Coordinates of C-alpha atoms in Angstrom, one line a residue:
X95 CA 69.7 105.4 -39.0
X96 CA 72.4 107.3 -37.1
X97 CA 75.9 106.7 -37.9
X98 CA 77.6 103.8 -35.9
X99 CA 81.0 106.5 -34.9
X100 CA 78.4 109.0 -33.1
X101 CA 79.2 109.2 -29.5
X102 CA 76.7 108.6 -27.2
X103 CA 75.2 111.9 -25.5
X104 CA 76.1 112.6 -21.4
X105 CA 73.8 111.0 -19.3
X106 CA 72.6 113.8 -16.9
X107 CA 73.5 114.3 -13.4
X108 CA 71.3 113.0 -11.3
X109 CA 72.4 113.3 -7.6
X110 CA 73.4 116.6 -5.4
X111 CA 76.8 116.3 -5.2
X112 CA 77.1 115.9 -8.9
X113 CA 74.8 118.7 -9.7
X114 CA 76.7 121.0 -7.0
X115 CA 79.7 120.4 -9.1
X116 CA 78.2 120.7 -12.4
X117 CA 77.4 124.1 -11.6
X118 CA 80.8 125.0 -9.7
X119 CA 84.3 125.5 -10.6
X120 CA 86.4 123.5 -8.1
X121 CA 88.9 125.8 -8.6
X122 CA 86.6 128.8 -7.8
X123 CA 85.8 126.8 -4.7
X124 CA 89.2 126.4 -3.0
X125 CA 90.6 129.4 -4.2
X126 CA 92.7 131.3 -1.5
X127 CA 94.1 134.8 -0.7
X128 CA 97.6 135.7 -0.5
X129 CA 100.0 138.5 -0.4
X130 CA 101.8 140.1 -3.0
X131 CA 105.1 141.9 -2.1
X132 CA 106.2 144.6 -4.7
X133 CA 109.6 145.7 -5.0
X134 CA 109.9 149.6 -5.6
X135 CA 113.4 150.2 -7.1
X136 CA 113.3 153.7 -7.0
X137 CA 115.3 155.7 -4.6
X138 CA 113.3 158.9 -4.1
X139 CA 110.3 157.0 -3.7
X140 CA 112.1 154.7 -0.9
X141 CA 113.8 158.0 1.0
X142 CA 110.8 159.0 1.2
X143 CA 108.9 156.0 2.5
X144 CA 111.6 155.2 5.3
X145 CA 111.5 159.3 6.1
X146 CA 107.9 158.8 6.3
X147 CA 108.0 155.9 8.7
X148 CA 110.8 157.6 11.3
X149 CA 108.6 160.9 11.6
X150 CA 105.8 159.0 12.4
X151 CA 107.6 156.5 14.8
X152 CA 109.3 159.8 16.5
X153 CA 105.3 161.1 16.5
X154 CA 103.7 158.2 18.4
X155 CA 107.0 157.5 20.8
X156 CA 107.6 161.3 21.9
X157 CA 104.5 163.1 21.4
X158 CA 101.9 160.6 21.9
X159 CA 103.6 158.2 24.4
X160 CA 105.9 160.7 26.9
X161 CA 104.1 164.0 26.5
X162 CA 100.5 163.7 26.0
X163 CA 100.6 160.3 28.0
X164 CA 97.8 158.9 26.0
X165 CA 98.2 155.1 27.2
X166 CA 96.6 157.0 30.6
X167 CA 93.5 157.4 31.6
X168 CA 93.6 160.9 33.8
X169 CA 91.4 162.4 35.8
X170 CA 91.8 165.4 38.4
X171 CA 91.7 164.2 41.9
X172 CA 89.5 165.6 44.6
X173 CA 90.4 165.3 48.0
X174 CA 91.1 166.7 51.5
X175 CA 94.4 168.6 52.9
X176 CA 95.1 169.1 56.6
X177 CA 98.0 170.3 58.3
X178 CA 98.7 170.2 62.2
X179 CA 101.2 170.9 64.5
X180 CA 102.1 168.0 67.1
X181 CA 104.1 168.4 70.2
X182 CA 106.9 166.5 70.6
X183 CA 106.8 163.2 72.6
X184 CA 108.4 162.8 75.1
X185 CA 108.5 166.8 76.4
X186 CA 111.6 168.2 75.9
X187 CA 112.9 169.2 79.5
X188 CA 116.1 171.2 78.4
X189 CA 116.0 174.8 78.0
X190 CA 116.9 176.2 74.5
X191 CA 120.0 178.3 74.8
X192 CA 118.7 180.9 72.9
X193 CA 116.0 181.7 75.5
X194 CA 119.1 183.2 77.5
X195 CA 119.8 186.1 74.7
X196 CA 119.7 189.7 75.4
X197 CA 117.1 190.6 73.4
X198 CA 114.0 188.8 74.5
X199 CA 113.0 187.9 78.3
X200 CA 113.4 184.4 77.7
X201 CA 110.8 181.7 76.5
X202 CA 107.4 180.8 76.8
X203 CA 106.5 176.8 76.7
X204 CA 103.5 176.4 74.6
X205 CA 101.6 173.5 73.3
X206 CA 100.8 172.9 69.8
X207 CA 97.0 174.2 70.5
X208 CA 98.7 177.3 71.4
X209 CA 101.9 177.7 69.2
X210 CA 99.5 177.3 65.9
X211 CA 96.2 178.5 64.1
X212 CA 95.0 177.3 60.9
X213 CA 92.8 179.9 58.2
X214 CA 91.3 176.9 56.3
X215 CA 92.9 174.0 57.0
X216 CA 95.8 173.8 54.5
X217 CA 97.2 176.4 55.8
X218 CA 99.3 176.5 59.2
X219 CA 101.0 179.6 61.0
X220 CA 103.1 178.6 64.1
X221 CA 104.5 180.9 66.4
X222 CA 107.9 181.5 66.9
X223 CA 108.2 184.8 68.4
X224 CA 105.9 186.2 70.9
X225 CA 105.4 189.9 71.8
X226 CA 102.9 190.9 74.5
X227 CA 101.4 194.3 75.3
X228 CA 99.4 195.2 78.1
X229 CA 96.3 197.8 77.0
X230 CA 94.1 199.1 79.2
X231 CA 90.9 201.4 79.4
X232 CA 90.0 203.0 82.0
X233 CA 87.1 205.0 80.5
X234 CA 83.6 204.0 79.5
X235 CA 84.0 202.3 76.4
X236 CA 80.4 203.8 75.4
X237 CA 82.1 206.6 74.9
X238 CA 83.8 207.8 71.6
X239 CA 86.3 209.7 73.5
X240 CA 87.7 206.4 75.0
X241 CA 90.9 205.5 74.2
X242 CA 93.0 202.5 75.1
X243 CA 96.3 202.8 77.3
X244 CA 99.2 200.7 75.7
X245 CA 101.7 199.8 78.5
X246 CA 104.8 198.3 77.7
X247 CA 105.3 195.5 75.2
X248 CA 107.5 192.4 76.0
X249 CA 108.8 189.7 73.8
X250 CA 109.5 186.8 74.2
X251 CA 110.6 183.3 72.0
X252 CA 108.2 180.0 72.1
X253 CA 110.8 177.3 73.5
X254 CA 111.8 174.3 71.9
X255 CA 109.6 175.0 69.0
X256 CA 112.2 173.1 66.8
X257 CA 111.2 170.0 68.4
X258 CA 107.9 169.9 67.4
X259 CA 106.5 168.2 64.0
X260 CA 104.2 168.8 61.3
X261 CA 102.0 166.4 60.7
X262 CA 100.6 166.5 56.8
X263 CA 97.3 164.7 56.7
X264 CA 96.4 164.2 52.8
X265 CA 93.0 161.6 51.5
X266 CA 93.0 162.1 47.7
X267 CA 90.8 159.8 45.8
X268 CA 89.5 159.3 41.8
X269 CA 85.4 159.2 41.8
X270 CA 85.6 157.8 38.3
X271 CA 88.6 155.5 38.8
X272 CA 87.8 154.2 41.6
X273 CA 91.6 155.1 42.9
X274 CA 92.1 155.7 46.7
X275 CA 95.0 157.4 48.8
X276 CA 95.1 158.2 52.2
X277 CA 98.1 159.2 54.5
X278 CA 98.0 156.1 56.5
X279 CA 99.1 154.0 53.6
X280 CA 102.3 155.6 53.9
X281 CA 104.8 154.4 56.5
X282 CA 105.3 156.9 59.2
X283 CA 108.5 159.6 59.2
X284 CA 109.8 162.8 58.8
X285 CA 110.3 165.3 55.5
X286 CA 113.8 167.3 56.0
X287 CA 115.4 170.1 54.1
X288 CA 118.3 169.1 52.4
X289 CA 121.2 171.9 52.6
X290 CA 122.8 173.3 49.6
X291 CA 126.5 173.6 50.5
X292 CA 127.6 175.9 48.2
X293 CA 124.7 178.4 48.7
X294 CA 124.9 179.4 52.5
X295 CA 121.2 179.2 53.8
X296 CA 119.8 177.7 50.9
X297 CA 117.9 174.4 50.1
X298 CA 118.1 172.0 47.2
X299 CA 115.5 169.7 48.1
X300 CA 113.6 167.5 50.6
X301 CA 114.2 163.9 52.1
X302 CA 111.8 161.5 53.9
X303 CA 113.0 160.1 56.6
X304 CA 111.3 156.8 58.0
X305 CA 110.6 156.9 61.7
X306 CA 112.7 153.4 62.2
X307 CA 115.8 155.0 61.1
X308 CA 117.9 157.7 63.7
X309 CA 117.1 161.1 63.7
X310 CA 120.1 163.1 61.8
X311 CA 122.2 165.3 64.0
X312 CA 120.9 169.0 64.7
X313 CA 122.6 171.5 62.0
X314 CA 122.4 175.2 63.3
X315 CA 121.8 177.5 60.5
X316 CA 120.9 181.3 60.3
X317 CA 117.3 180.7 58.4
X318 CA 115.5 179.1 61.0
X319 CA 111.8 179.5 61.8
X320 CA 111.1 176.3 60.0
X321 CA 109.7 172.7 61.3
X322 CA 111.6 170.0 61.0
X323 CA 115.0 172.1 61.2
X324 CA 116.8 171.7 64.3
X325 CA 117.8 175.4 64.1
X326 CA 117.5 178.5 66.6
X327 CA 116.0 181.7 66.0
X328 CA 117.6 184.2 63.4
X329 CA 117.7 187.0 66.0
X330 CA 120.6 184.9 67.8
X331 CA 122.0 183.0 65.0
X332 CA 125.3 182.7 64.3

């Protein structure tokens, strides 16, 4: 006969939810991560760390960021260049005063179509100064014994060529981007030379000029021979 102070056995679980638990540690269960912070007293070891931490923030900001640019995505461009030469509108109907100097027999009034030539299109020689010799042959040029007569040469200066403009036509574009640029996106004007006063006949730089606003006043200078520079031949400069 069992003893009357024996303690009854467990019954055993019976449902799912008691079994799950049987078999699992609640604690296990809701357990959680977290993180543990560390303090390093040690002052070689923290010299080092913040040392560590500036050369690579000076890294990413200054090499990475400003000179490689790596936040862009780049990609050569590919694209057309043209440059023209457009007359001026309306037709000037002044004569240049430098047309009356001594050393030339005046000017001749050309058009653009006549003032300028192109090699390959981004490329543009304009005509300041014109000289013109007469040749003639007066002998059968089947011969090898032919030789031309060169009569006398005259010069001459292309008249108001200061008053025309060169007109910059440029159509980049990014096949891979998908990016677009064209010339007419940008608002009409003009791109002047900027003078460098304390370098006679010297530039120190360029400035657009919209269309909308005046024209600047005509400065004279000794280098001329360029568009957009209300100046006179060298031959006659001051």
């Amino acid at each position: 006969m069992a003893s009357e102070d024996a303690t009854e056995a467990p019954a055993p679980p019976t449902g799912c939810w008691d079994v799950f638990w049987t078999k699992h540690d609640p604690d296990q269960v809701f357990a959680y991560s977290t993180v543990k912070l560390v303090s390093i007293k040690d002052r070689y070891l923290g010299i080092f760390h913040y040392l560590a931490m500036f050369i690579i923030f000076l890294y990413i900001v200054f090499w990475v960021i400003l000179y490689q640019k790596a936040y862009l995505k780049l990609e050569p461009p590919v694209g057309a260049v043209r440059l023209t030469l457009v007359d001026p509108s309306p037709l000037p109907t002044s004569e240049p005063s430098y047309c009356a100097a001594p050393t030339v027999n005046g000017c001749k009034y050309w058009l653009s179509s006549q003032a300028s030539s192109q090699s390959d299109g981004r490329s543009l020689f304009i005509t300041t100064d014109v000289q013109i010799t007469h040749v003639s042959r007066e002998c059968n040029d089947t011969s090898i014994s032919c030789r031309p007569t060169y009569g006398n040469t005259t010069e001459y200066f292309v008249g108001n060529i200061e008053k025309f403009t060169m007109s910059l036509d440029h159509s980049p574009r990014s096949p891979n981007l998908g990016i677009k640029f064209s010339t007419e996106d940008i608002a009409p004007g003009v791109l002047q030379t900027l003078p460098d006063e304390s370098k006679p006949n010297e530039w120190k730089g360029w400035k657009w000029t919209s269309r909308s606003q005046p024209r600047p006043a005509p400065r004279s200078t000794s280098r001329s021979r360029q568009i957009l520079k209300e100046q006179i031949p060298p031959a006659i400069g001051p």
